[in-house]
Amino acid sequence: MPAISVTWVLPDGNSRTADVQEGHNLMEAAVSNGIAGISGDCGGALACATCHVAVLEGSESAKTCGEMEDDMLDMVDGERSETSRLSCQLIASSDLDGIVLRIP
Ligand code: FES
């Protein structure tokens, strides 16, 4: 499987970039790369919102959330933004290559 490049901007302003295999979701990728602030408590079941990110750079589809995700995002701890997503719902594909995510 090819990999894409994903960058996380951490709350302290530092950033981390990692290669993520296509087909993996970006919550799992954050957890396996030890990205602070993403815990993915529900394992990607759209039930916890501990995988909240804001898309700083990425395609329109990457910035647009689904309806159930939208409801969960209303309950997030950090401030919700226009491009907030639950990163367990972002699946690595060539469309997301070079995506930049901010941890709220
Ligand atoms: S990991 Fe729980 S909603 Fe994404």
Tab-separated table of C-alpha atoms and ligand atoms in Angstrom:
chain	number	residue	atom	x	y	z
A	1	MET	CA	0.000	0.000	0.000
A	2	PRO	CA	1.345	3.452	-0.808
A	3	ALA	CA	1.701	5.974	2.004
A	4	ILE	CA	0.723	9.609	2.295
A	5	SER	CA	2.290	12.424	4.268
A	6	VAL	CA	0.344	13.759	7.253
A	7	THR	CA	1.391	16.690	9.444
A	8	TRP	CA	0.013	17.434	12.914
A	9	VAL	CA	0.436	20.893	14.428
A	10	LEU	CA	0.592	20.414	18.186
A	11	PRO	CA	-0.907	22.791	20.767
A	12	ASP	CA	2.600	24.066	21.603
A	13	GLY	CA	3.115	25.109	17.970
A	14	ASN	CA	5.559	22.341	17.063
A	15	SER	CA	4.651	20.059	14.223
A	16	ARG	CA	5.205	16.401	13.414
A	17	THR	CA	5.019	14.766	10.007
A	18	ALA	CA	4.640	11.050	9.401
A	19	ASP	CA	3.985	8.695	6.516
A	20	VAL	CA	0.643	6.954	6.869
A	21	GLN	CA	-0.299	3.856	4.880
A	22	GLU	CA	-3.351	4.318	2.696
A	23	GLY	CA	-6.448	2.752	4.225
A	24	HIS	CA	-5.491	3.602	7.812
A	25	ASN	CA	-7.509	6.226	9.628
A	26	LEU	CA	-5.748	9.328	10.910
A	27	MET	CA	-6.711	8.735	14.562
A	28	GLU	CA	-4.834	5.399	14.528
A	29	ALA	CA	-1.964	7.093	12.758
A	30	ALA	CA	-1.780	9.805	15.433
A	31	VAL	CA	-1.888	7.281	18.278
A	32	SER	CA	0.783	5.071	16.719
A	33	ASN	CA	2.994	8.115	16.201
A	34	GLY	CA	2.499	9.263	19.799
A	35	ILE	CA	0.785	12.524	18.881
A	36	ALA	CA	-0.230	14.174	22.173
A	37	GLY	CA	-3.866	15.221	22.388
A	38	ILE	CA	-5.283	12.399	20.253
A	39	SER	CA	-6.326	9.395	22.300
A	40	GLY	CA	-9.058	7.757	20.201
A	41	ASP	CA	-10.805	6.340	23.268
A	42	CYS	CA	-13.660	4.688	21.373
A	43	GLY	CA	-11.394	3.014	18.828
A	44	GLY	CA	-12.874	4.898	15.896
A	45	ALA	CA	-16.552	4.151	16.571
A	46	LEU	CA	-17.595	7.810	16.362
A	47	ALA	CA	-18.467	7.816	20.044
A	48	CYS	CA	-15.842	9.802	21.939
A	49	ALA	CA	-14.540	12.811	19.983
A	50	THR	CA	-11.074	12.398	21.537
A	51	CYS	CA	-9.681	12.357	17.999
A	52	HIS	CA	-10.783	15.928	17.198
A	53	VAL	CA	-8.587	17.878	14.764
A	54	ALA	CA	-8.999	20.958	12.602
A	55	VAL	CA	-7.944	20.631	8.965
A	56	LEU	CA	-5.530	23.491	8.231
A	57	GLU	CA	-4.578	22.348	4.735
A	58	GLY	CA	-6.404	19.746	2.729
A	59	SER	CA	-9.061	19.137	0.115
A	60	GLU	CA	-12.649	20.337	0.516
A	61	SER	CA	-13.786	16.769	1.108
A	62	ALA	CA	-11.260	16.457	3.937
A	63	LYS	CA	-12.756	19.543	5.555
A	64	THR	CA	-16.366	18.366	5.296
A	65	CYS	CA	-17.802	16.108	7.953
A	66	GLY	CA	-20.695	13.673	7.889
A	67	GLU	CA	-23.946	14.152	9.783
A	68	MET	CA	-23.238	11.868	12.779
A	69	GLU	CA	-19.752	13.265	13.004
A	70	ASP	CA	-21.247	16.756	13.015
A	71	ASP	CA	-23.379	15.855	16.055
A	72	MET	CA	-20.339	14.476	17.903
A	73	LEU	CA	-18.314	17.561	17.077
A	74	ASP	CA	-20.892	19.658	18.917
A	75	MET	CA	-19.714	17.896	22.086
A	76	VAL	CA	-15.949	18.287	21.716
A	77	ASP	CA	-13.859	19.699	24.554
A	78	GLY	CA	-11.647	21.908	22.447
A	79	GLU	CA	-13.043	24.749	20.457
A	80	ARG	CA	-14.846	23.628	17.323
A	81	SER	CA	-13.732	25.289	14.083
A	82	GLU	CA	-15.076	25.505	10.532
A	83	THR	CA	-12.889	22.620	9.442
A	84	SER	CA	-13.137	20.449	12.554
A	85	ARG	CA	-13.101	16.701	11.899
A	86	LEU	CA	-12.979	13.545	13.938
A	87	SER	CA	-9.765	12.068	12.638
A	88	CYS	CA	-10.969	8.465	12.963
A	89	GLN	CA	-13.255	9.347	10.054
A	90	LEU	CA	-10.380	10.544	7.864
A	91	ILE	CA	-9.071	7.561	5.926
A	92	ALA	CA	-5.636	7.951	4.369
A	93	SER	CA	-5.862	8.064	0.575
A	94	SER	CA	-4.021	9.948	-2.154
A	95	ASP	CA	-6.674	12.670	-1.853
A	96	LEU	CA	-5.361	13.459	1.650
A	97	ASP	CA	-1.642	13.457	0.803
A	98	GLY	CA	0.035	16.463	2.434
A	99	ILE	CA	-2.872	17.147	4.799
A	100	VAL	CA	-2.125	19.394	7.785
A	101	LEU	CA	-4.128	18.877	10.979
A	102	ARG	CA	-4.143	21.116	14.036
A	103	ILE	CA	-4.715	19.556	17.440
A	104	PRO	CA	-7.156	21.876	19.248
B	1	FES	S1	-11.849	7.820	18.019
B	1	FES	FE1	-13.735	8.128	19.071
B	1	FES	S2	-14.806	9.473	17.746
B	1	FES	FE2	-12.918	9.175	16.743
